[in-house]
């Protein structure tokens, strides 16, 4: 599948060498992407909050070369990463038609995260979006006529081909990816800014990420997505995601936090229910994940505060709450939840505005 809109016109000239750099955030889905078709097309629409502090910072150095094929080295925190090569090689293959200069340069990709690697925080989303942004930035230097809107669109398009959820990490603060009948402009190919009214209850919404288990995932997201093919509940699940998106449109407009909590927690538990009922089945939650969920429910019942949780494809818990309740909820997190984290590690984040170029 080739999308002509993203194929550039021939460049007038090429730069010999140089570098570009971008910082790109992670995101947390409210309605989850789980299941995809060929070419990184999602089986259902998803919507996410863009985070502010959890970011990947990437510098891309490029030097013209004469040899054939792709040539690149990847460093994480200054250490050469051979393990990242296959994923980036696959990414380059998928995007070569849209970035014809890829095989003309040797690249050095230097990357670092503001959060622990393999902490279960979606580092593939921030990592792949940062790399996509660097590449589009380089393209912009070859063709300065690219508009900001097209820049973001192409970055999202490319990021999706690296990792689906990465296409929701370019802009802030609420991003929709996947065609939905009632969201104008929504697309399977790129993430778009949520186009409708959002109640002030969601301004600077908070996310404390509890690092329950920092070990590598037993099952990668890519394998998990694949298990939705032939999954007995797949069609129901994809339909439910569409219905939840509809419900969320109303909730985002009215600021109904009780309804918000019900959608977000049901989505998180459904995601894990899909994993637990696939063939082969697997469980990514740990006992501490469940301890935390039960404590959140009891605290919410007792206080009436609008605290809820969501999960990614891992054991860590994202605790979501409105900014005007942050003091009490953060006290509760520190006194009652952090004890369930590995090395008592957690990250306090809020909604963010999206990726930024880094001046070097
Ligand atoms: C559970 O984007 O990591 O975080 O497209 O195979 O790279 P690939 O998968 P990925 O899937 C993440 C799924 C999720 C839910 C979500 O972010 O919507």
Coordinates of C-alpha atoms and ligand atoms in Angstrom, one line a residue:
X1 CA 0.0 0.0 0.0
X2 CA 1.6 3.3 -1.1
X3 CA 0.0 6.6 -0.1
X4 CA 1.0 9.1 -2.9
X5 CA 0.4 12.2 -0.6
X6 CA 3.6 11.4 1.4
X7 CA 5.9 10.7 -1.6
X8 CA 8.2 13.8 -1.9
X9 CA 9.0 15.5 -5.2
X10 CA 12.7 15.1 -6.2
X11 CA 14.9 17.2 -3.9
X12 CA 16.9 20.0 -5.6
X13 CA 20.1 19.1 -3.7
X14 CA 21.2 17.0 -0.8
X15 CA 23.1 18.1 2.3
X16 CA 26.5 16.4 2.7
X17 CA 26.2 16.0 6.5
X18 CA 24.7 17.5 9.6
X19 CA 22.3 16.7 12.4
X20 CA 18.8 17.3 13.5
X21 CA 17.2 16.6 17.0
X22 CA 13.8 16.2 18.4
X23 CA 12.1 15.4 21.7
X24 CA 8.9 13.4 21.6
X25 CA 6.5 12.4 24.4
X26 CA 4.9 9.1 25.3
X27 CA 1.1 8.9 25.3
X28 CA -1.5 6.9 27.2
X29 CA -4.5 5.6 25.5
X30 CA -8.0 6.1 27.0
X31 CA -9.6 3.9 24.3
X32 CA -7.1 1.3 23.4
X33 CA -5.5 0.2 20.1
X34 CA -5.3 -3.6 20.2
X35 CA -5.4 -5.5 17.0
X36 CA -4.3 -4.4 13.5
X37 CA -4.5 -5.2 9.8
X38 CA -1.7 -5.2 7.3
X39 CA 0.4 -2.0 6.9
X40 CA -0.1 -0.9 10.5
X41 CA -3.8 -0.2 10.0
X42 CA -5.6 -0.3 13.3
X43 CA -8.6 -2.6 13.8
X44 CA -10.4 0.1 15.8
X45 CA -10.0 3.8 16.5
X46 CA -8.2 4.9 19.7
X47 CA -7.7 8.1 21.6
X48 CA -4.9 9.1 23.9
X49 CA -3.6 11.8 26.3
X50 CA -0.1 13.1 25.2
X51 CA 2.2 13.1 28.2
X52 CA 4.5 16.0 29.1
X53 CA 7.5 14.7 31.0
X54 CA 7.9 11.1 29.7
X55 CA 10.0 11.8 26.6
X56 CA 12.6 10.4 24.2
X57 CA 15.3 12.8 23.0
X58 CA 16.8 11.8 19.7
X59 CA 19.7 13.3 17.7
X60 CA 20.1 12.1 14.1
X61 CA 23.5 12.6 12.5
X62 CA 23.7 12.1 8.8
X63 CA 26.6 11.7 6.4
X64 CA 26.4 11.1 2.7
X65 CA 27.7 7.7 1.7
X66 CA 28.2 5.9 -1.6
X67 CA 27.6 2.3 -0.5
X68 CA 24.2 0.6 -1.2
X69 CA 21.5 -0.2 1.4
X70 CA 20.8 1.2 4.8
X71 CA 23.6 2.1 7.2
X72 CA 23.0 3.2 10.8
X73 CA 24.1 2.9 14.4
X74 CA 21.8 3.3 17.4
X75 CA 23.0 4.5 20.8
X76 CA 20.8 4.6 24.0
X77 CA 22.4 6.8 26.7
X78 CA 25.7 6.6 24.8
X79 CA 25.7 2.8 24.6
X80 CA 25.6 1.0 21.2
X81 CA 22.3 -1.0 20.9
X82 CA 22.5 -3.9 18.5
X83 CA 19.0 -5.1 19.7
X84 CA 17.3 -2.1 18.2
X85 CA 18.7 -2.7 14.7
X86 CA 16.0 -5.1 13.4
X87 CA 13.1 -2.8 14.4
X88 CA 14.7 0.2 12.8
X89 CA 15.8 -1.7 9.7
X90 CA 12.1 -2.8 9.3
X91 CA 11.0 0.8 9.9
X92 CA 13.4 2.1 7.2
X93 CA 12.1 -0.5 4.8
X94 CA 8.5 0.4 5.4
X95 CA 9.1 4.2 4.9
X96 CA 11.8 4.1 2.2
X97 CA 9.2 5.1 -0.5
X98 CA 8.4 8.2 1.4
X99 CA 12.0 9.1 2.4
X100 CA 14.0 8.3 -0.7
X101 CA 17.2 9.7 0.9
X102 CA 17.4 7.0 3.5
X103 CA 19.9 4.8 1.7
X104 CA 22.0 7.7 0.6
X105 CA 23.2 8.5 4.2
X106 CA 24.9 6.8 7.1
X107 CA 23.0 7.7 10.2
X108 CA 24.0 7.8 13.8
X109 CA 20.9 7.8 16.0
X110 CA 21.6 8.9 19.6
X111 CA 18.7 8.6 21.9
X112 CA 17.9 8.9 25.6
X113 CA 14.7 8.7 27.6
X114 CA 13.5 10.8 30.5
X115 CA 12.1 7.5 32.0
X116 CA 13.7 4.1 32.6
X117 CA 14.0 2.0 29.5
X118 CA 11.7 -1.1 29.5
X119 CA 9.8 0.4 32.4
X120 CA 6.7 -0.5 30.5
X121 CA 6.1 3.1 29.6
X122 CA 5.5 3.2 25.9
X123 CA 9.1 3.9 24.8
X124 CA 8.3 2.6 21.3
X125 CA 5.8 5.5 21.0
X126 CA 8.1 8.2 22.0
X127 CA 11.2 6.6 20.4
X128 CA 9.6 5.9 17.0
X129 CA 7.9 9.3 16.9
X130 CA 11.2 11.1 17.8
X131 CA 13.0 9.3 15.0
X132 CA 10.2 10.0 12.5
X133 CA 10.3 13.7 13.5
X134 CA 14.1 13.8 13.0
X135 CA 13.7 12.3 9.5
X136 CA 10.9 14.8 8.5
X137 CA 13.0 17.6 9.9
X138 CA 15.9 16.5 7.7
X139 CA 13.5 16.3 4.7
X140 CA 12.3 19.9 5.6
X141 CA 15.9 21.0 5.3
X142 CA 16.1 19.5 1.8
X143 CA 12.7 21.0 1.0
X144 CA 11.9 24.1 3.1
X145 CA 8.5 24.6 1.5
X146 CA 6.9 21.9 3.8
X147 CA 4.2 23.5 5.9
X148 CA 3.9 22.9 9.7
X149 CA 0.6 21.0 9.2
X150 CA 2.1 18.7 6.6
X151 CA 5.2 18.3 8.7
X152 CA 3.1 17.0 11.6
X153 CA 1.0 14.8 9.3
X154 CA 3.9 13.2 7.7
X155 CA 5.7 12.6 11.0
X156 CA 2.6 10.9 12.3
X157 CA 2.2 8.8 9.2
X158 CA 5.8 7.7 9.4
X159 CA 5.7 7.1 13.2
X160 CA 2.7 4.8 12.7
X161 CA 4.8 2.6 10.4
X162 CA 7.4 2.3 13.1
X163 CA 4.9 1.6 16.0
X164 CA 1.2 2.2 15.8
X165 CA 0.8 4.1 19.0
X166 CA 3.7 6.4 18.0
X167 CA 1.5 8.2 15.5
X168 CA -0.4 9.7 18.6
X169 CA 2.8 11.2 20.0
X170 CA 3.4 14.2 17.6
X171 CA 1.0 16.7 19.0
X172 CA -1.0 17.4 22.2
X173 CA -3.1 17.0 24.2
X174 CA -5.8 14.6 23.0
X175 CA -5.1 12.6 19.8
X176 CA -7.4 10.3 17.8
X177 CA -6.0 7.6 15.5
X178 CA -8.3 5.4 13.4
X179 CA -11.3 6.2 11.4
X180 CA -14.4 6.8 13.4
X181 CA -17.8 7.6 11.9
X182 CA -18.5 10.6 14.2
X183 CA -15.0 12.2 14.4
X184 CA -14.4 14.4 11.4
X185 CA -11.0 14.1 9.8
X186 CA -10.2 10.9 11.7
X187 CA -7.9 8.6 9.8
X188 CA -6.4 5.1 9.9
X189 CA -3.1 6.6 8.5
X190 CA -2.3 9.4 11.0
X191 CA -3.2 10.7 14.4
X192 CA -5.2 14.0 14.5
X193 CA -5.9 16.5 17.3
X194 CA -9.2 15.7 18.9
X195 CA -11.4 18.2 17.0
X196 CA -14.3 18.8 19.4
X197 CA -15.0 20.7 22.6
X198 CA -13.1 19.6 25.7
X199 CA -14.4 20.5 29.2
X200 CA -12.1 22.4 31.6
X201 CA -12.2 19.4 33.9
X202 CA -9.6 17.8 31.6
X203 CA -7.2 20.8 31.5
X204 CA -3.8 19.7 32.8
X205 CA -5.2 16.3 33.7
X206 CA -2.7 14.3 35.7
X207 CA -1.1 10.9 35.2
X208 CA 1.1 9.3 37.9
X209 CA 2.8 6.3 36.5
X210 CA 3.5 3.6 39.0
X211 CA 6.4 1.4 37.9
X212 CA 5.2 -1.9 39.3
X213 CA 7.5 -4.1 37.2
X214 CA 10.4 -2.8 35.1
X215 CA 11.4 -6.1 33.7
X216 CA 11.1 -6.6 29.9
X217 CA 7.7 -7.7 28.6
X218 CA 7.0 -11.4 28.4
X219 CA 4.9 -10.8 25.2
X220 CA 5.6 -7.9 22.8
X221 CA 2.7 -5.7 21.8
X222 CA 3.3 -6.8 18.2
X223 CA 2.7 -10.4 19.1
X224 CA -0.3 -9.4 21.2
X225 CA -1.9 -7.5 18.3
X226 CA -1.4 -10.5 16.1
X227 CA -3.3 -12.7 18.6
X228 CA -6.4 -10.6 17.9
X229 CA -6.6 -12.4 14.5
X230 CA -9.0 -15.3 15.1
X231 CA -9.6 -14.1 18.7
X232 CA -13.2 -15.3 19.7
X233 CA -14.1 -11.8 21.0
X234 CA -12.3 -9.7 18.4
X235 CA -15.3 -8.3 16.5
X236 CA -17.2 -7.5 19.7
X237 CA -14.1 -5.8 21.1
X238 CA -13.6 -3.6 17.9
X239 CA -17.3 -2.6 18.0
X240 CA -17.0 -1.8 21.7
X241 CA -14.1 0.5 21.1
X242 CA -16.2 2.4 18.5
X243 CA -19.1 2.7 21.0
X244 CA -16.7 3.9 23.7
X245 CA -15.3 6.6 21.4
X246 CA -18.9 7.8 20.9
X247 CA -19.5 7.9 24.6
X248 CA -16.3 9.7 25.2
X249 CA -17.2 12.5 22.8
X250 CA -20.1 13.4 25.1
X251 CA -18.0 12.9 28.3
X252 CA -15.2 15.2 27.0
X253 CA -17.8 17.9 26.2
X254 CA -19.8 17.7 29.5
X255 CA -16.9 17.0 31.8
X256 CA -18.7 14.0 33.4
X257 CA -15.9 12.5 35.4
X258 CA -17.9 9.5 36.6
X259 CA -18.6 8.4 33.1
X260 CA -15.0 9.1 32.1
X261 CA -13.8 6.8 34.8
X262 CA -16.1 4.1 33.8
X263 CA -15.0 4.2 30.1
X264 CA -11.3 4.4 30.9
X265 CA -11.2 1.6 33.4
X266 CA -13.4 -0.7 31.3
X267 CA -11.0 -0.1 28.4
X268 CA -8.0 -1.0 30.4
X269 CA -9.5 -4.2 31.8
X270 CA -10.9 -5.2 28.4
X271 CA -7.4 -4.8 26.9
X272 CA -6.0 -7.3 29.5
X273 CA -9.1 -9.5 29.1
X274 CA -8.2 -9.8 25.4
X275 CA -4.7 -11.0 26.4
X276 CA -6.1 -13.4 29.0
X277 CA -8.5 -15.0 26.4
X278 CA -6.2 -15.2 23.4
X279 CA -4.6 -18.4 22.1
X280 CA -2.0 -18.6 23.5
X281 CA -3.2 -16.7 26.6
X282 CA -1.0 -14.6 28.8
X283 CA -1.2 -12.2 31.8
X284 CA 0.9 -9.1 32.0
X285 CA -0.6 -7.7 35.3
X286 CA 1.3 -8.6 38.5
X287 CA -0.2 -9.0 42.0
X288 CA 0.9 -5.5 42.8
X289 CA -1.1 -4.2 39.8
X290 CA -4.2 -5.7 41.4
X291 CA -3.3 -4.4 44.9
X292 CA -3.1 -0.9 43.4
X293 CA -6.4 -1.2 41.5
X294 CA -8.3 -2.5 44.6
X295 CA -6.8 0.3 46.7
X296 CA -7.8 2.9 44.1
X297 CA -11.4 1.6 44.1
X298 CA -11.6 1.6 47.9
X299 CA -10.2 5.2 48.1
X300 CA -12.6 6.5 45.4
X301 CA -15.5 5.0 47.2
X302 CA -14.4 6.5 50.5
X303 CA -13.5 10.0 49.3
X304 CA -15.6 10.5 46.2
X305 CA -12.5 11.8 44.5
X306 CA -12.2 11.3 40.7
X307 CA -9.2 9.0 40.7
X308 CA -9.0 6.1 38.2
X309 CA -6.5 3.9 36.5
X310 CA -5.5 2.7 33.1
X311 CA -3.0 0.1 31.9
X312 CA -0.8 -0.3 28.9
X313 CA 0.5 -3.7 27.7
X314 CA 2.3 -4.3 31.0
X315 CA 2.1 -4.4 34.7
X316 CA 2.5 -0.7 35.4
X317 CA -0.5 1.4 36.4
X318 CA -1.3 4.9 35.1
X319 CA -3.2 6.7 37.8
X320 CA -5.4 9.5 36.2
X321 CA -7.0 12.4 38.1
X322 CA -8.1 16.0 37.5
X323 CA -5.6 18.8 38.5
X324 CA -7.9 20.3 41.2
X325 CA -7.8 17.1 43.1
X326 CA -4.1 16.5 42.7
X327 CA -3.0 17.4 46.3
X328 CA -5.2 14.8 48.1
X329 CA -4.7 12.2 45.4
X330 CA -0.9 12.6 45.4
X331 CA -0.8 12.2 49.1
X332 CA -2.8 9.0 48.9
X333 CA -0.5 7.7 46.1
X334 CA 2.6 8.4 48.1
X335 CA 1.3 6.9 51.4
X336 CA -0.6 3.9 50.0
X337 CA 0.4 3.0 46.4
X338 CA 4.1 3.7 45.9
X339 CA 4.9 0.8 48.3
X340 CA 3.7 -1.6 45.5
X341 CA 6.2 -0.2 42.9
X342 CA 9.5 -1.7 42.2
X343 CA 12.1 0.3 44.2
X344 CA 9.2 2.6 45.0
X345 CA 9.6 4.3 41.6
X346 CA 6.9 6.4 40.1
X347 CA 6.6 9.4 37.7
X348 CA 4.3 12.3 38.1
X349 CA 3.2 13.6 34.8
X350 CA 0.4 15.8 33.2
X351 CA -1.0 16.3 29.8
X352 CA 1.5 17.9 27.3
X353 CA 1.6 19.8 24.1
X354 CA 3.5 17.3 22.0
X355 CA 6.9 17.0 20.4
X356 CA 9.5 19.8 20.1
X357 CA 12.7 20.3 18.1
X358 CA 15.8 20.4 20.2
X359 CA 18.3 23.2 19.5
X360 CA 21.8 21.9 19.3
Ligands
LIG1 C1 -1.5 -1.5 24.6 O1 1.9 0.7 19.3 O2 3.3 -0.7 20.8 O3 -0.3 0.5 24.3 O4 2.0 -1.1 16.4 O5 2.9 -3.3 17.1 O6 4.3 -1.2 17.6 P1 2.9 -1.8 17.4 O7 2.1 -1.7 18.8 P2 2.1 -0.6 19.9 O8 0.8 -1.1 20.7 C2 0.5 -0.4 21.9 C3 -0.9 -0.8 22.3 C4 -1.3 -0.3 23.7 C5 -2.6 0.4 23.6 C6 -2.5 1.8 23.0 O9 -1.5 2.5 23.2 O10 -3.5 2.2 22.3

